[in-house]
mmCIF file of C-alpha atoms in Angstrom:
data_model
loop_
_atom_site.group_PDB
_atom_site.id
_atom_site.type_symbol
_atom_site.label_atom_id
_atom_site.label_comp_id
_atom_site.label_asym_id
_atom_site.label_seq_id
_atom_site.Cartn_x
_atom_site.Cartn_y
_atom_site.Cartn_z
ATOM 1 C CA MET A 1 21.549 -35.862 -15.322
ATOM 2 C CA ARG A 2 23.545 -35.770 -11.997
ATOM 3 C CA ILE A 3 23.275 -38.165 -9.146
ATOM 4 C CA THR A 4 24.315 -36.722 -5.759
ATOM 5 C CA THR A 5 24.418 -38.537 -2.281
ATOM 6 C CA LEU A 6 24.144 -36.255 0.804
ATOM 7 C CA GLN A 7 24.418 -36.605 4.469
ATOM 8 C CA GLY A 8 23.574 -34.256 7.299
ATOM 9 C CA ALA A 9 24.059 -30.566 6.830
ATOM 10 C CA ALA A 10 24.802 -31.082 3.072
ATOM 11 C CA ALA A 11 21.048 -31.892 2.603
ATOM 12 C CA ALA A 12 19.948 -28.345 4.241
ATOM 13 C CA PRO A 13 19.848 -26.463 0.869
ATOM 14 C CA TYR A 14 17.655 -28.938 -0.814
ATOM 15 C CA LEU A 15 15.020 -29.614 1.962
ATOM 16 C CA ASP A 16 12.231 -27.391 0.266
ATOM 17 C CA ASP A 17 12.960 -28.951 -3.119
ATOM 18 C CA LEU A 18 12.642 -32.431 -1.576
ATOM 19 C CA ALA A 19 9.357 -31.354 0.274
ATOM 20 C CA ARG A 20 7.848 -29.978 -2.919
ATOM 21 C CA LEU A 21 8.886 -33.192 -4.843
ATOM 22 C CA ARG A 22 7.231 -35.565 -2.270
ATOM 23 C CA ILE A 23 4.132 -33.637 -2.374
ATOM 24 C CA GLY A 24 3.892 -33.719 -6.123
ATOM 25 C CA VAL A 25 4.851 -37.316 -6.585
ATOM 26 C CA PHE A 26 2.952 -38.803 -3.695
ATOM 27 C CA ARG A 27 -0.200 -37.040 -4.753
ATOM 28 C CA ASP A 28 -0.931 -39.642 -7.532
ATOM 29 C CA PHE A 29 -2.067 -43.160 -6.975
ATOM 30 C CA PRO A 30 -1.302 -45.403 -4.807
ATOM 31 C CA TYR A 31 -0.445 -42.801 -2.179
ATOM 32 C CA LEU A 32 -2.978 -40.058 -2.969
ATOM 33 C CA TYR A 33 -1.207 -37.952 -0.368
ATOM 34 C CA GLU A 34 -2.514 -34.476 0.425
ATOM 35 C CA GLY A 35 0.779 -32.992 1.381
ATOM 36 C CA ASP A 36 1.715 -30.062 3.623
ATOM 37 C CA LEU A 37 5.013 -28.114 2.779
ATOM 38 C CA GLY A 38 5.718 -27.364 6.474
ATOM 39 C CA TYR A 39 5.253 -31.083 7.520
ATOM 40 C CA GLU A 40 7.240 -32.352 4.512
ATOM 41 C CA ARG A 41 10.078 -30.046 5.079
ATOM 42 C CA ASP A 42 10.137 -31.215 8.841
ATOM 43 C CA TYR A 43 10.106 -34.854 7.725
ATOM 44 C CA VAL A 44 12.985 -34.387 5.150
ATOM 45 C CA ALA A 45 15.010 -32.652 7.745
ATOM 46 C CA THR A 46 14.548 -35.370 10.167
ATOM 47 C CA TYR A 47 15.797 -37.837 7.706
ATOM 48 C CA ALA A 48 18.890 -35.383 7.030
ATOM 49 C CA ALA A 49 19.605 -35.290 10.564
ATOM 50 C CA ALA A 50 19.408 -38.930 11.497
ATOM 51 C CA PRO A 51 22.746 -40.778 12.144
ATOM 52 C CA GLY A 52 23.948 -42.800 9.254
ATOM 53 C CA SER A 53 21.156 -41.468 6.816
ATOM 54 C CA ILE A 54 21.582 -40.769 3.126
ATOM 55 C CA ILE A 55 19.632 -38.635 0.615
ATOM 56 C CA VAL A 56 20.204 -39.401 -3.079
ATOM 57 C CA LEU A 57 19.319 -36.556 -5.405
ATOM 58 C CA ALA A 58 18.752 -36.570 -9.163
ATOM 59 C CA GLN A 59 19.153 -33.341 -10.794
ATOM 60 C CA ASP A 60 18.635 -32.007 -14.262
ATOM 61 C CA GLY A 61 20.935 -29.022 -14.206
ATOM 62 C CA ASP A 62 20.025 -27.328 -10.839
ATOM 63 C CA THR A 63 16.546 -28.620 -10.876
ATOM 64 C CA VAL A 64 15.919 -31.611 -8.390
ATOM 65 C CA VAL A 65 13.853 -34.131 -10.253
ATOM 66 C CA GLY A 66 14.187 -37.033 -8.107
ATOM 67 C CA ALA A 67 15.162 -38.089 -4.534
ATOM 68 C CA SER A 68 15.527 -41.243 -2.392
ATOM 69 C CA THR A 69 16.312 -41.544 1.230
ATOM 70 C CA ALA A 70 17.412 -44.169 3.746
ATOM 71 C CA LEU A 71 18.466 -44.633 7.308
ATOM 72 C CA PRO A 72 19.181 -47.313 9.799
ATOM 73 C CA LEU A 73 15.669 -48.804 11.022
ATOM 74 C CA CYS A 74 16.573 -48.057 14.586
ATOM 75 C CA GLU A 75 16.176 -44.240 13.637
ATOM 76 C CA GLU A 76 12.825 -44.814 12.169
ATOM 77 C CA THR A 77 9.568 -44.127 13.910
ATOM 78 C CA ASP A 78 7.798 -46.695 16.114
ATOM 79 C CA GLU A 79 5.304 -47.515 13.394
ATOM 80 C CA PHE A 80 7.944 -48.708 11.106
ATOM 81 C CA GLN A 81 10.069 -50.578 13.723
ATOM 82 C CA ALA A 82 7.112 -52.467 15.211
ATOM 83 C CA PRO A 83 6.787 -55.329 12.763
ATOM 84 C CA PHE A 84 10.452 -56.299 13.278
ATOM 85 C CA LEU A 85 10.519 -56.392 17.145
ATOM 86 C CA ASN A 86 8.841 -59.692 18.051
ATOM 87 C CA GLY A 87 10.169 -61.994 15.382
ATOM 88 C CA PRO A 88 13.514 -63.321 13.986
ATOM 89 C CA TRP A 89 14.552 -59.868 12.942
ATOM 90 C CA ASN A 90 17.195 -57.603 14.526
ATOM 91 C CA PRO A 91 16.161 -54.044 13.820
ATOM 92 C CA GLN A 92 19.649 -52.895 14.625
ATOM 93 C CA ARG A 93 21.023 -54.757 11.727
ATOM 94 C CA ILE A 94 18.443 -53.375 9.104
ATOM 95 C CA PHE A 95 18.747 -50.442 6.925
ATOM 96 C CA TYR A 96 15.290 -48.828 5.891
ATOM 97 C CA PHE A 97 14.624 -47.083 2.593
ATOM 98 C CA GLY A 98 12.351 -44.238 2.896
ATOM 99 C CA GLU A 99 11.055 -43.489 -0.485
ATOM 100 C CA SER A 100 12.052 -42.845 -4.109
ATOM 101 C CA VAL A 101 10.230 -40.180 -5.757
ATOM 102 C CA LEU A 102 10.818 -39.134 -9.380
ATOM 103 C CA LEU A 103 9.024 -36.774 -11.647
ATOM 104 C CA PRO A 104 7.089 -38.517 -14.386
ATOM 105 C CA ALA A 105 9.158 -37.235 -17.266
ATOM 106 C CA TYR A 106 12.261 -38.827 -15.758
ATOM 107 C CA ARG A 107 10.896 -42.401 -15.146
ATOM 108 C CA GLY A 108 12.069 -45.450 -17.299
ATOM 109 C CA GLN A 109 15.778 -43.988 -17.618
ATOM 110 C CA GLY A 110 17.451 -46.161 -15.019
ATOM 111 C CA LEU A 111 17.237 -43.577 -12.260
ATOM 112 C CA GLY A 112 15.174 -45.755 -9.747
ATOM 113 C CA VAL A 113 17.861 -48.510 -10.283
ATOM 114 C CA ARG A 114 20.524 -45.909 -9.447
ATOM 115 C CA PHE A 115 18.567 -44.841 -6.263
ATOM 116 C CA PHE A 116 18.538 -48.603 -5.126
ATOM 117 C CA GLU A 117 22.116 -49.152 -5.856
ATOM 118 C CA ALA A 118 23.345 -45.888 -4.108
ATOM 119 C CA ARG A 119 21.246 -46.719 -0.998
ATOM 120 C CA GLU A 120 22.401 -50.380 -0.954
ATOM 121 C CA ALA A 121 26.138 -49.326 -1.323
ATOM 122 C CA HIS A 122 25.707 -46.875 1.522
ATOM 123 C CA ALA A 123 24.279 -49.641 3.889
ATOM 124 C CA ARG A 124 27.020 -51.949 2.892
ATOM 125 C CA GLN A 125 29.761 -49.301 3.351
ATOM 126 C CA ALA A 126 28.237 -48.455 6.688
ATOM 127 C CA GLY A 127 28.733 -51.967 8.015
ATOM 128 C CA GLY A 128 26.734 -53.830 10.444
ATOM 129 C CA PHE A 129 23.590 -54.378 8.513
ATOM 130 C CA ASP A 130 22.282 -57.633 6.932
ATOM 131 C CA ILE A 131 18.998 -56.603 5.448
ATOM 132 C CA CYS A 132 17.634 -53.565 3.582
ATOM 133 C CA CYS A 133 13.929 -52.868 3.638
ATOM 134 C CA PHE A 134 11.229 -50.595 2.654
ATOM 135 C CA SER A 135 7.465 -50.333 3.003
ATOM 136 C CA ALA A 136 4.761 -49.825 0.505
ATOM 137 C CA VAL A 137 0.964 -48.759 0.881
ATOM 138 C CA GLN A 138 -1.412 -51.549 0.150
ATOM 139 C CA ARG A 139 -4.617 -50.246 -1.767
ATOM 140 C CA PRO A 140 -7.340 -52.558 -2.817
ATOM 141 C CA GLN A 141 -7.544 -53.620 -6.393
ATOM 142 C CA ASP A 142 -10.958 -51.866 -6.784
ATOM 143 C CA HIS A 143 -9.965 -48.602 -5.222
ATOM 144 C CA PRO A 144 -11.974 -45.907 -7.085
ATOM 145 C CA ALA A 145 -8.888 -43.749 -7.686
ATOM 146 C CA ARG A 146 -6.805 -46.514 -9.123
ATOM 147 C CA PRO A 147 -6.142 -45.531 -12.848
ATOM 148 C CA ARG A 148 -6.866 -47.945 -15.568
ATOM 149 C CA ASN A 149 -3.338 -48.136 -16.711
ATOM 150 C CA TYR A 150 -1.715 -48.418 -13.263
ATOM 151 C CA VAL A 151 1.134 -50.714 -13.124
ATOM 152 C CA PRO A 152 2.582 -51.555 -9.546
ATOM 153 C CA LEU A 153 6.290 -51.518 -9.081
ATOM 154 C CA ASP A 154 6.357 -55.127 -7.608
ATOM 155 C CA ALA A 155 8.162 -56.503 -10.773
ATOM 156 C CA PHE A 156 10.695 -53.700 -10.644
ATOM 157 C CA TRP A 157 11.352 -54.431 -6.867
ATOM 158 C CA HIS A 158 11.559 -58.091 -7.514
ATOM 159 C CA LYS A 159 14.109 -57.663 -10.252
ATOM 160 C CA ARG A 160 16.280 -55.663 -7.630
ATOM 161 C CA GLY A 161 16.167 -58.650 -5.340
ATOM 162 C CA TYR A 162 13.589 -57.744 -2.871
ATOM 163 C CA VAL A 163 10.973 -60.144 -1.556
ATOM 164 C CA HIS A 164 7.566 -59.187 -0.342
ATOM 165 C CA HIS A 165 6.864 -60.027 3.260
ATOM 166 C CA PRO A 166 3.015 -59.321 3.847
ATOM 167 C CA GLU A 167 3.473 -60.663 7.386
ATOM 168 C CA LEU A 168 5.432 -57.614 8.141
ATOM 169 C CA HIS A 169 3.026 -54.798 8.062
ATOM 170 C CA THR A 170 2.186 -51.688 9.975
ATOM 171 C CA THR A 171 -0.151 -48.591 9.396
ATOM 172 C CA PHE A 172 0.739 -44.860 8.816
ATOM 173 C CA ARG A 173 -1.636 -42.017 8.815
ATOM 174 C CA TRP A 174 -2.071 -39.299 6.196
ATOM 175 C CA ARG A 175 -4.722 -37.240 4.499
ATOM 176 C CA ASP A 176 -5.899 -38.592 1.134
ATOM 177 C CA VAL A 177 -6.515 -36.139 -1.691
ATOM 178 C CA GLY A 178 -10.135 -34.751 -1.189
ATOM 179 C CA ASP A 179 -10.316 -35.990 2.375
ATOM 180 C CA ASP A 180 -10.734 -33.638 5.495
ATOM 181 C CA ARG A 181 -8.848 -35.917 7.835
ATOM 182 C CA ALA A 182 -5.978 -38.204 8.076
ATOM 183 C CA THR A 183 -6.572 -42.003 8.146
ATOM 184 C CA ALA A 184 -4.571 -45.033 8.835
ATOM 185 C CA LYS A 185 -3.117 -46.742 5.673
ATOM 186 C CA PRO A 186 -1.953 -50.385 5.591
ATOM 187 C CA MET A 187 1.632 -50.559 4.624
ATOM 188 C CA SER A 188 3.573 -53.969 3.997
ATOM 189 C CA PHE A 189 7.368 -54.580 3.761
ATOM 190 C CA TRP A 190 9.763 -55.814 1.164
ATOM 191 C CA LEU A 191 13.303 -57.214 2.181
ATOM 192 C CA LYS A 192 16.607 -57.864 0.630
ATOM 193 C CA ASP A 193 19.502 -59.795 1.943
ATOM 194 C CA LEU A 194 22.649 -57.584 1.709
ATOM 195 C CA HIS A 195 24.940 -60.528 1.547
ATOM 196 C CA ALA A 196 23.126 -62.626 -1.095
#
């Protein structure tokens, strides 16, 4: 296994791999995302081009089996900045973690921890950031697609030092598996003090 951090043009050769990985992993609960390769490639390219961004790859040989992204919150879309604009938070000092996606066969081997460590280290090295955050979709407990053995990642995130802030929330639109149109999904935020 190899972990690589990429910025800017260095990510270009991996954009299709990352797009396919996102589509595959996010198809499962809780995201249930009906992905589109063109949209996903453009999305990942936006992350690669954003000032101060980072993409962390996990590779088994030459195969990309996991990835994680992050960028300054001020480079994110309005949907993800909005919850921080009318409160005590300074969006200019927050580093936003996009996603961590990992093929099922590679989970439980510490790669998720390494994704968080790499992104936090990047935010500290960049300087000027006090908080790291990410958002997660909020699905109801009785959602019909929720697997019986589903275990949310809350305990893992708490162990990494992140605190759930349900008062910080937004919505983001995507098409669920089997749906014919995109609908708004509730998202809430988890924060960590980089200096704690």
